[in-house]
Every structure is written in C-alpha cells, then in structure tokens.
PDB file of C-alpha atoms in Angstrom:
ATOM      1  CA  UNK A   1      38.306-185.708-193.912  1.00 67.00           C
ATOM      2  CA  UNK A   2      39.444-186.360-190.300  1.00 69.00           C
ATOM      3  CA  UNK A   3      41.225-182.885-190.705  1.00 76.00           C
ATOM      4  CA  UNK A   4      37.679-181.424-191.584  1.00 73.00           C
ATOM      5  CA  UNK A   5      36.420-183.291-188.734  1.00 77.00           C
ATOM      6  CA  UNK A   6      38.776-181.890-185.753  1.00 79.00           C
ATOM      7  CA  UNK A   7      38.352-178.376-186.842  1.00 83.00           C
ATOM      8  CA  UNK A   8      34.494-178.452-186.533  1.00 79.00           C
ATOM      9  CA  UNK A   9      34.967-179.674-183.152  1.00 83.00           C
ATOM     10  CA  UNK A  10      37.763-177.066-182.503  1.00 83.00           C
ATOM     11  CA  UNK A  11      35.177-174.702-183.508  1.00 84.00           C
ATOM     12  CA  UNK A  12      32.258-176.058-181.451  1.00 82.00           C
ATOM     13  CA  UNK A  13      34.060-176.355-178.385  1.00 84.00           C
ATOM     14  CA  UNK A  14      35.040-172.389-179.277  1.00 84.00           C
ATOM     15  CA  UNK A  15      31.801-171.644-179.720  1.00 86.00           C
ATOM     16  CA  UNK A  16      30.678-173.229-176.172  1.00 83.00           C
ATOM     17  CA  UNK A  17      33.449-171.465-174.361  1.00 85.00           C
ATOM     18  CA  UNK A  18      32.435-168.366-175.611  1.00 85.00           C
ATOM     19  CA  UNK A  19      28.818-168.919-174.777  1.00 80.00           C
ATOM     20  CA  UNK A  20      29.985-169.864-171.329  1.00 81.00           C
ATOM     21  CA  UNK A  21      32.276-166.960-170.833  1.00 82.00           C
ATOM     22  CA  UNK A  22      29.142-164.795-172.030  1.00 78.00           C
ATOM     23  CA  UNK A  23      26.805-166.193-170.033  1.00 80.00           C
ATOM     24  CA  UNK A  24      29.122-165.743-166.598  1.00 82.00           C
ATOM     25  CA  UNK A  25      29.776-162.583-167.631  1.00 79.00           C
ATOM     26  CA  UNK A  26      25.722-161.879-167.827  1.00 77.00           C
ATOM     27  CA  UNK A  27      25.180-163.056-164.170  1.00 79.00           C
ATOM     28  CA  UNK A  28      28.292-161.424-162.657  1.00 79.00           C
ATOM     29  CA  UNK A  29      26.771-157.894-164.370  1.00 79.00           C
ATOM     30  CA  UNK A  30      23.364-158.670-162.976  1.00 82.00           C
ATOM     31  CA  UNK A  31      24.831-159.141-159.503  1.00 82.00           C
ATOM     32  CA  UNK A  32      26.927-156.129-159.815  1.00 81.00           C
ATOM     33  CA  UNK A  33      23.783-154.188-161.039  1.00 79.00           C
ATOM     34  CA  UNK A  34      21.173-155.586-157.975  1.00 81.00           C
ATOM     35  CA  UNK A  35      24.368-154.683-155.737  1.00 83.00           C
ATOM     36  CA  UNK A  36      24.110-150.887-157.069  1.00 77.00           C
ATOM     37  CA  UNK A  37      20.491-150.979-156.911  1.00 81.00           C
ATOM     38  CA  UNK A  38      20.559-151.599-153.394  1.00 85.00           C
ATOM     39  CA  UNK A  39      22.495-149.252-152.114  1.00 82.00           C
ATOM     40  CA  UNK A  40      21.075-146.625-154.662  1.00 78.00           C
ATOM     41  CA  UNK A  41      18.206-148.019-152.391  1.00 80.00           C
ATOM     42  CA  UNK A  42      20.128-147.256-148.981  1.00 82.00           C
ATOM     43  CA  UNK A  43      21.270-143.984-150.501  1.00 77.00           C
ATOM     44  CA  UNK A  44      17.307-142.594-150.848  1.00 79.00           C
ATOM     45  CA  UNK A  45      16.681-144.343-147.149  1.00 82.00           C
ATOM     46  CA  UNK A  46      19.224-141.585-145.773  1.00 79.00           C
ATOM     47  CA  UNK A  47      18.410-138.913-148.124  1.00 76.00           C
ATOM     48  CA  UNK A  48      14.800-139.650-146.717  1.00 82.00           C
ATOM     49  CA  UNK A  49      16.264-139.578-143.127  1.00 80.00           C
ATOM     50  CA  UNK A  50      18.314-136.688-143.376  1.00 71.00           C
ATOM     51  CA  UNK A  51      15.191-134.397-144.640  1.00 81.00           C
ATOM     52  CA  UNK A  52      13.386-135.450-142.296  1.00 83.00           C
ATOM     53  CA  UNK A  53      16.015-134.383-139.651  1.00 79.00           C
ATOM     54  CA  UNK A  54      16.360-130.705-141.757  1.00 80.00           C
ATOM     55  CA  UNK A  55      12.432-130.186-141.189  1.00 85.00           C
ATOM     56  CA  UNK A  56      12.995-131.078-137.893  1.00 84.00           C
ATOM     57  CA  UNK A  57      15.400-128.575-137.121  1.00 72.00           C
ATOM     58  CA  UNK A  58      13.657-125.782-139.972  1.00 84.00           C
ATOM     59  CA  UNK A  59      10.845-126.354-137.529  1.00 85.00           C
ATOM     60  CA  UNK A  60      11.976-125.368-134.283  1.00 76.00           C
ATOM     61  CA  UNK A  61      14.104-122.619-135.912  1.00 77.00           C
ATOM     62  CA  UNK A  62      11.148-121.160-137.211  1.00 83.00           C
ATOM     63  CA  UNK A  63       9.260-121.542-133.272  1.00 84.00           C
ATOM     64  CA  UNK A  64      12.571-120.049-131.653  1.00 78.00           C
ATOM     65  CA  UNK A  65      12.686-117.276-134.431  1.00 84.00           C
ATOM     66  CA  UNK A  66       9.146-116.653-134.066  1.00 83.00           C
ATOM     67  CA  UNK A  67       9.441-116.586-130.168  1.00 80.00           C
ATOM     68  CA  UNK A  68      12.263-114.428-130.080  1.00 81.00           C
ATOM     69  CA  UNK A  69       9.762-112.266-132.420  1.00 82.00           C
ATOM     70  CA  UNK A  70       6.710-112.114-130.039  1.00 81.00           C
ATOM     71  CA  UNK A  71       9.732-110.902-126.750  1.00 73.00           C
ATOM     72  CA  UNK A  72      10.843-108.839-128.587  1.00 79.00           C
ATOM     73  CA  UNK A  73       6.920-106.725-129.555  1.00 80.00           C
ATOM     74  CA  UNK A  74       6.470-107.363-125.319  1.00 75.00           C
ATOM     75  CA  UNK A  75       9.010-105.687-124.667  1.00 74.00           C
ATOM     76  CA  UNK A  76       8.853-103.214-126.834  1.00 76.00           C
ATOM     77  CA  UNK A  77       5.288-102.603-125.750  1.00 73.00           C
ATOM     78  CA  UNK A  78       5.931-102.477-122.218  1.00 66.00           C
ATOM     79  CA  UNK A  79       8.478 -99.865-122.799  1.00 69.00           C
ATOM     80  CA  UNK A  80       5.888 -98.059-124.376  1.00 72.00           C
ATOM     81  CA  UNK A  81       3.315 -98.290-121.538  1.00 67.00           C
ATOM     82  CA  UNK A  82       6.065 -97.494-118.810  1.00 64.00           C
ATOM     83  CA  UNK A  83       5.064 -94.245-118.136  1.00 60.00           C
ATOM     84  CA  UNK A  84       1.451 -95.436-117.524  1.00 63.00           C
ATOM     85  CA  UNK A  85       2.171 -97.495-114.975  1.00 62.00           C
ATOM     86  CA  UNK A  86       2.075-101.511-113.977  1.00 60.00           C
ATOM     87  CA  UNK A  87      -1.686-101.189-113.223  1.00 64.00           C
ATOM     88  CA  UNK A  88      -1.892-100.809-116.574  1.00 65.00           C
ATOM     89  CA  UNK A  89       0.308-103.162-117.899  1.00 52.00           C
ATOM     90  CA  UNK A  90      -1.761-105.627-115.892  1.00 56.00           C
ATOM     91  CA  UNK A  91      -4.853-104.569-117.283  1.00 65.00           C
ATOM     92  CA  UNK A  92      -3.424-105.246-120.281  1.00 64.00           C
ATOM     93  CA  UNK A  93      -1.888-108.270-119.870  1.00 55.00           C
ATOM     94  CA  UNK A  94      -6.022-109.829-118.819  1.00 59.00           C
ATOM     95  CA  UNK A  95      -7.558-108.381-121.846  1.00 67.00           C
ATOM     96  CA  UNK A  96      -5.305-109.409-124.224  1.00 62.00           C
ATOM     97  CA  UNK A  97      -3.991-113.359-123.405  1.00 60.00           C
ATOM     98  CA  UNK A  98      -5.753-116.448-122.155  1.00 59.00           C
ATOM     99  CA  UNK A  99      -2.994-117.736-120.014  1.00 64.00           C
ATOM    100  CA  UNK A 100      -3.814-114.918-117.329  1.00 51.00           C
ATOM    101  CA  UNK A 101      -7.123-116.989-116.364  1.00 58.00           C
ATOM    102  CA  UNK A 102      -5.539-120.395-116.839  1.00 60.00           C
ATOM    103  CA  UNK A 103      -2.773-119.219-114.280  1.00 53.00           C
ATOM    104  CA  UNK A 104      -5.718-118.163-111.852  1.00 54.00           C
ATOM    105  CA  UNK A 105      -7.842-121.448-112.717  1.00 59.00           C
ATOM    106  CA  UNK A 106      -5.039-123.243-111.513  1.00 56.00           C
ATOM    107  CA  UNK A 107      -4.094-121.660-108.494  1.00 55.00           C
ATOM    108  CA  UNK A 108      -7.083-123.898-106.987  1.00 52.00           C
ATOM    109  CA  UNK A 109      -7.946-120.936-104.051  1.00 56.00           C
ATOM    110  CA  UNK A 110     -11.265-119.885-103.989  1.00 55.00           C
ATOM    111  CA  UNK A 111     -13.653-118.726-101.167  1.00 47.00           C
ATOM    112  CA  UNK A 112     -14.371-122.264-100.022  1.00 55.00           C
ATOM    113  CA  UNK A 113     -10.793-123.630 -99.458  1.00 63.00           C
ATOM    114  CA  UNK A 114     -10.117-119.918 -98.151  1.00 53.00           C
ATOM    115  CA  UNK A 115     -12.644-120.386 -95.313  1.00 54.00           C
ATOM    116  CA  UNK A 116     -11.274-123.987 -94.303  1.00 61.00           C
ATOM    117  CA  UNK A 117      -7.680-122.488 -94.161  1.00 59.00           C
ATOM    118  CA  UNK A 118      -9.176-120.447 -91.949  1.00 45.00           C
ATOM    119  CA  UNK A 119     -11.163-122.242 -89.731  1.00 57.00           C
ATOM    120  CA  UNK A 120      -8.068-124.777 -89.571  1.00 58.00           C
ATOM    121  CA  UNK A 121      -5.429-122.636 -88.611  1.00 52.00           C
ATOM    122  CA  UNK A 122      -7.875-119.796 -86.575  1.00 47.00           C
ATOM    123  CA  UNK A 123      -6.768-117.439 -88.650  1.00 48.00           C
ATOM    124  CA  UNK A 124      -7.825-113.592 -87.923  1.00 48.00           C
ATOM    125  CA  UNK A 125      -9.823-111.538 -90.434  1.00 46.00           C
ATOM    126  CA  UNK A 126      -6.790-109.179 -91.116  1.00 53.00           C
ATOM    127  CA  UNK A 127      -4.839-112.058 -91.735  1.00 49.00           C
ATOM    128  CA  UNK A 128      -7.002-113.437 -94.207  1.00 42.00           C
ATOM    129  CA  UNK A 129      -7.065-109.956 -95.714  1.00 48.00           C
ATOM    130  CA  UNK A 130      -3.664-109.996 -95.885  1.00 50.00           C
ATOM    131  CA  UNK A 131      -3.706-113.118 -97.652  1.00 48.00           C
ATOM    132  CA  UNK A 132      -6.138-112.085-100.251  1.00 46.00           C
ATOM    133  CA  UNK A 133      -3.862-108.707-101.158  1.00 49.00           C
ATOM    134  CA  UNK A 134      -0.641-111.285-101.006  1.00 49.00           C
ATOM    135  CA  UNK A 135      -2.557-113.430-104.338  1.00 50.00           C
ATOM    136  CA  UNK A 136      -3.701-109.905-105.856  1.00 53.00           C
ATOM    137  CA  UNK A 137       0.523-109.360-105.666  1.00 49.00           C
ATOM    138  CA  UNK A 138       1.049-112.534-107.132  1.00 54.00           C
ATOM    139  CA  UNK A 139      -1.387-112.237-109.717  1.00 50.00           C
ATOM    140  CA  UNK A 140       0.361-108.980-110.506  1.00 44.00           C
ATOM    141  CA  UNK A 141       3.445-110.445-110.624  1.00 49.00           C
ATOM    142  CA  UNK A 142       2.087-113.782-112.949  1.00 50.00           C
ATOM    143  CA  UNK A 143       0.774-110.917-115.494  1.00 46.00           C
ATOM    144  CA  UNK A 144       4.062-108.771-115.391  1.00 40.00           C
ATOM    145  CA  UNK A 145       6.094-111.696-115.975  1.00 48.00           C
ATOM    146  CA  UNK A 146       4.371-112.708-118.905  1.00 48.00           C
ATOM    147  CA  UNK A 147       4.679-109.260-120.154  1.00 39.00           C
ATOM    148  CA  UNK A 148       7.945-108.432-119.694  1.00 37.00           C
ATOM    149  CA  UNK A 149       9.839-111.650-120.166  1.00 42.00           C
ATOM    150  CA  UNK A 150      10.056-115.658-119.495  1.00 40.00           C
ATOM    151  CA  UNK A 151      12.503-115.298-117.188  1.00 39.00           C
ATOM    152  CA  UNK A 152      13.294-116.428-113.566  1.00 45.00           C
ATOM    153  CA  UNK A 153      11.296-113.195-112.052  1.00 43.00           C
ATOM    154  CA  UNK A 154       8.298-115.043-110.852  1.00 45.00           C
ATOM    155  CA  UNK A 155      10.848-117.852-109.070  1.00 46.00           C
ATOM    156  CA  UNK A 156      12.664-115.407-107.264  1.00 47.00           C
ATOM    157  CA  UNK A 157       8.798-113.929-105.528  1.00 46.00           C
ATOM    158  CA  UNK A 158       9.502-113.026-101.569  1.00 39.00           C
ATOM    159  CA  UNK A 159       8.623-115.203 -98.645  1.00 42.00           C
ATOM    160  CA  UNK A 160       5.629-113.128 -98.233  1.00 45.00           C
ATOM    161  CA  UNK A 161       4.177-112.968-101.484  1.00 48.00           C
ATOM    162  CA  UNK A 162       4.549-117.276-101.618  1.00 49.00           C
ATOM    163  CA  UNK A 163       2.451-117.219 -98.008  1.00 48.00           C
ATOM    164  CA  UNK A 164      -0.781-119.693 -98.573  1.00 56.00           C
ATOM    165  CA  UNK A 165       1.016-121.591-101.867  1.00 66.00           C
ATOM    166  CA  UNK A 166       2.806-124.636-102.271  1.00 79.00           C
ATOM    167  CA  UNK A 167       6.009-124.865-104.000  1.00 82.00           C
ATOM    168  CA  UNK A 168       3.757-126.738-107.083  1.00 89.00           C
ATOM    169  CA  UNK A 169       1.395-124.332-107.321  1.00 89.00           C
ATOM    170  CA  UNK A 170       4.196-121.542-107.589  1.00 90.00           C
ATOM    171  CA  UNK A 171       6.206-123.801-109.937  1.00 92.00           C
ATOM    172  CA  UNK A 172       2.687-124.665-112.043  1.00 93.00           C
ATOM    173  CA  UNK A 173       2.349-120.629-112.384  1.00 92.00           C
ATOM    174  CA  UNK A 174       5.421-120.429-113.474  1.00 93.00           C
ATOM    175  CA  UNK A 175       6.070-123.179-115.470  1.00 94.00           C
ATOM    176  CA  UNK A 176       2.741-122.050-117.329  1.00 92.00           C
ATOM    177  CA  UNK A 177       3.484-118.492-117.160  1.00 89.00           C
ATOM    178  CA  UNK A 178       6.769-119.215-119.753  1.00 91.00           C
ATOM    179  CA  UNK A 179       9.597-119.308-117.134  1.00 95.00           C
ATOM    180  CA  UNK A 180      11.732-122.367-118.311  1.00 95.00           C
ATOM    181  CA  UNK A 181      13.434-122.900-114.879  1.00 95.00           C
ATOM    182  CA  UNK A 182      10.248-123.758-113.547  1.00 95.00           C
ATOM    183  CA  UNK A 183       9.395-125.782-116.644  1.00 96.00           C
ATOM    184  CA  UNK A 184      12.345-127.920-115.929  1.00 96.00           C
ATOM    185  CA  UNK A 185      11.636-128.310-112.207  1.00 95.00           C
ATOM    186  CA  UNK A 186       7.971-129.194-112.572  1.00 95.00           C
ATOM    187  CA  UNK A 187       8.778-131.878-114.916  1.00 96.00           C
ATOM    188  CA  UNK A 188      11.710-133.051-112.403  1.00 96.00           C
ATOM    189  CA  UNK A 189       8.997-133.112-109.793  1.00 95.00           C
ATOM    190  CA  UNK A 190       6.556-135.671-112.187  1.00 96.00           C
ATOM    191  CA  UNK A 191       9.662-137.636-113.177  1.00 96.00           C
ATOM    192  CA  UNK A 192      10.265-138.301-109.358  1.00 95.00           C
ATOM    193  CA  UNK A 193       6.524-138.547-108.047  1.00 93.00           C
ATOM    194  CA  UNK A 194       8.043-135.977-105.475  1.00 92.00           C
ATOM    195  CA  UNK A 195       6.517-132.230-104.351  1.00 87.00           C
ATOM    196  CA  UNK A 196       3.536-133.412-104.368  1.00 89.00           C
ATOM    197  CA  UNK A 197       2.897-134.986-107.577  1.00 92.00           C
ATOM    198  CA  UNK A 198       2.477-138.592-108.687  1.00 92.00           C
ATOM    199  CA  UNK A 199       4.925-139.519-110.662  1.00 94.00           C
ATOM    200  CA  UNK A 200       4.132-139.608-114.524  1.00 96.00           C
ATOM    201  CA  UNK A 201       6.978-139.594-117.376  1.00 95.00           C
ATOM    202  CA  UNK A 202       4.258-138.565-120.148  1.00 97.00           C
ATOM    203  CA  UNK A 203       3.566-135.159-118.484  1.00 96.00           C
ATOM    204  CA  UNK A 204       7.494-134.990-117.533  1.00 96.00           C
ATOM    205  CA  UNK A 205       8.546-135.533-120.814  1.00 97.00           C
ATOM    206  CA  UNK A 206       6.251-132.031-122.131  1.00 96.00           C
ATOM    207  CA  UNK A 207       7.124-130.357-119.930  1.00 97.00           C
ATOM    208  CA  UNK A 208      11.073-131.327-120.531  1.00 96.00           C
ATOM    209  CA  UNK A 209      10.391-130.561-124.066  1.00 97.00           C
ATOM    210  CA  UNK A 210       9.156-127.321-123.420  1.00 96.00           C
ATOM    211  CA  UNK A 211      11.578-126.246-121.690  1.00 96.00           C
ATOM    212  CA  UNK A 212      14.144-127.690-123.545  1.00 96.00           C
ATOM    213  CA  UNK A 213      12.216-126.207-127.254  1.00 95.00           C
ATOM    214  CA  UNK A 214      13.014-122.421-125.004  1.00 94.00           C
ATOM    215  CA  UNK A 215      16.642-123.067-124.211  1.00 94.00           C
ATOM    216  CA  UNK A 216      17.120-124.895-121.084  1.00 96.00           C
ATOM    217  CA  UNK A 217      20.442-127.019-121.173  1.00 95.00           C
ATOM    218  CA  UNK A 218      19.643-128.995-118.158  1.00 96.00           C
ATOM    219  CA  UNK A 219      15.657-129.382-119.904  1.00 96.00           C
ATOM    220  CA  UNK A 220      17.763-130.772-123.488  1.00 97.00           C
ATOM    221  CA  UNK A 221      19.606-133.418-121.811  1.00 95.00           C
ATOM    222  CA  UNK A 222      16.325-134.751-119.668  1.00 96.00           C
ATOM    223  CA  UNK A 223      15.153-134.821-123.025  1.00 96.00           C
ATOM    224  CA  UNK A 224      17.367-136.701-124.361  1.00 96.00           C
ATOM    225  CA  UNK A 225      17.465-139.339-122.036  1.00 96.00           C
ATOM    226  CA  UNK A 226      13.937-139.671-122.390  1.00 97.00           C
ATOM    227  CA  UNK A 227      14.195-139.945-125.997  1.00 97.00           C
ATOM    228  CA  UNK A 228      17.377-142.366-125.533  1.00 95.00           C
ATOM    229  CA  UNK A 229      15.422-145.007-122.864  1.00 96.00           C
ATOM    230  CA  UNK A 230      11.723-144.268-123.714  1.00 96.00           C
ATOM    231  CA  UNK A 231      10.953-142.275-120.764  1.00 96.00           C
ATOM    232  CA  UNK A 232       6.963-141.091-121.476  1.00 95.00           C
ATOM    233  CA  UNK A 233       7.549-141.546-125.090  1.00 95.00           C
ATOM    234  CA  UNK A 234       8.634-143.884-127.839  1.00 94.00           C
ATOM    235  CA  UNK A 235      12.541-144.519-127.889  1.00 95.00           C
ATOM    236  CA  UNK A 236      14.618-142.670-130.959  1.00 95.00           C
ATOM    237  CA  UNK A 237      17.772-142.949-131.216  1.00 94.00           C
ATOM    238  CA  UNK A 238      18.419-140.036-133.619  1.00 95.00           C
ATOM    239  CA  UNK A 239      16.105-137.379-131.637  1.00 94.00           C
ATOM    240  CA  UNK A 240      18.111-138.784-128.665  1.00 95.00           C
ATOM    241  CA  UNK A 241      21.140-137.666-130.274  1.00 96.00           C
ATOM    242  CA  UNK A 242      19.850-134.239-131.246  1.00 96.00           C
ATOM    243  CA  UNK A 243      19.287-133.140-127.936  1.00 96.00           C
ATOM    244  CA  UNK A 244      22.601-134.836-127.008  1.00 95.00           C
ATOM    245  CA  UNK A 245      24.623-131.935-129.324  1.00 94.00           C
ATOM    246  CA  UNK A 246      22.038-129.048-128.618  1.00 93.00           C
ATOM    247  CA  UNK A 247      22.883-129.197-125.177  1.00 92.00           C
ATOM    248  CA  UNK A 248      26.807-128.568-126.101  1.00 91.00           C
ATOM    249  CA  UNK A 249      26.412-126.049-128.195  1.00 84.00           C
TER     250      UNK A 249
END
C-alpha cells in the first residue's frame, strides 16, 4: 500500500512539472512571437518610409525629365525660326507664355515712376528716350532667354542695358525668367534681408528649392540646411539628407 502510495505522488509531482515546463514554455513563445510582431511592425514602418522616399525621387525625375523635354522643343523651335529673325522669336515668345507679362508686371516702371525719375535727377528727353529703348532691350532679352534657354544670359546683360534697374529687379527677372543663378541669389538676398529685401526664410526657402529642383549645387545644399534647422519650413531630417547627397553627385 505505501508502495502504491509513493508512486501516485511520483506521478503527480510528474504531472505538475510537466504542466509547469508547458506552461513556461507557452509564455516564453508568446514573448518570442509579440517580439517578431514588432519588428514585423518596424519592418512595414521602413518599407512605408522608403516608398515614400522612391515617390519622392520618381517625382522630381519625372519634373527634370519633363523639363529637359520642354528645352529641348525651345530649342528646337528657335532653330527653326532662326532665319526669321529675333523680332520674331519675341513675338513669339508674348503670344505664347504668361511669364512674359509677369516679368513686365514686375519690373514696377511705368509712366508715373518714369516721370519722377525724371524730375529727380533732371533728366533730358533723349535721355529718357534712351531709357525707354534700354527696357524694350531688356524685354527682348527677358523673352529670348526664356526661349532659348535658362541659362546665365540674362545675368551677364551690359552696363547699359541694366541703366534705371536695381540689382533685385534684374535678379527678380531672372530668377522668374528660369535662370537658376539668379534663383539662388534672390533667395540668398531674402535669407539675409540684404539688396533690398526684408528678410523672409519662407520665400528663401522656394526659391532655394527651385533652384535647387533645376540643378543648382550651391541652391541643394541651402536646401538642405533649411530642411536640416527648419529654415522657412518644417525640419526633416531625411529630406535634409537628400539634398545632402544630391549635391555630391
């Protein structure tokens, strides 16, 4: 009987270790398993992140590509009209885009402030003839720029054809008229509060990315500081580092 006796209890205390053993075996698997499921939970964060990054960048590839596009019909349409003459491409150039009265909008000269400059600095009559055929040029010039490509040519006007402009004016035409030099300085100029602006990060920081979205180097690490410190927008680390590397390559 007492034989009987210590091999039920043999067999209970069996039985409890084995329950035990299961049971610690149960909450070691459901740690294990709420382990995996967070970091199957991290894994679809930075899946997330990283497509967000790739539309990012399938974005301004398809801008650039379809910039590089519209250049490339400009140019092939000016060589076209060559023979015609610049008169012409002009001509064209006002029919055909918006920006050519936006450039003249904002070149703040009409016949009122014409007449002060006048009165102000005695000017003669052929002077202020001269003047008005010296905008007429730089009109010209705003128009064939546009046309032909957004490069440095309106930055590099003569002495005479800048006579009655400021340098922010010129730098506005530019800027506006595509040329990302003058992009970049215009948005150095509102970063400062110098050259006559006040100084404003918000309207720096467009007109760093705009520059910057057409190329400039100097434009994508301005932008990235911005980005970086919060400079006229909301701090990001990863667009930060974006324009960090497309300025080296």
């Amino acid at each position: 009987m007492e034989n009987e006796q210590n091999t039920l209890i043999e067999t209970q205390n069996l039985i409890l270790e084995t329950v035990k053993f299961v049971l610690e075996s149960s909450v070691k698997n459901q740690n294990e398993i709420k382990a995996l499921n967070q970091k199957l939970d991290n894994l679809s964060k930075i899946s997330q992140n990283v497509n967000n990054i790739k539309n990012q960048v399938d974005k301004l590839s398809n801008e650039i590509r379809e910039q590089k596009n519209y250049l490339k019909q400009m140019i092939g349409n000016i060589k076209n009209e060559n023979k015609l003459g610049i008169d012409k491409v002009v001509k064209q150039v006002s029919d055909q885009t918006s920006k050519f009265d936006k450039a003249l909008a904002k070149m703040k000269i009409d016949s009122t402030e014409m007449m002060k400059q006048v009165n102000a600095l005695n000017v003669k009559s052929d002077t202020v003839n001269k003047n008005m055929t010296t905008a007429e040029n730089l009109i010209k010039l705003i128009a064939a720029n546009q046309m032909v490509s957004r490069s440095s040519r309106l930055m590099a006007l003569t002495s005479d054809n800048k006579a009655g402009y400021s340098d922010l004016e010129l730098c506005r035409l530019a800027a506006e008229s595509g040329n990302t030099d003058a992009m970049y300085k215009l948005a150095m100029m509102y970063f400062n509060g110098n050259g006559g602006t006040t100084k404003n990060r918000e309207v720096a920081f467009e007109w760093f990315q705009k520059s910057a979205v057409n190329g400039n180097v100097n434009a994508m690490k301005m932008l990235a500081d911005c980005h970086k410190n919060g400079w006229g927008t909301t701090a990001n680390k990863q667009s930060a580092e974006y324009w960090v590397k497309k300025s080296k390559m």
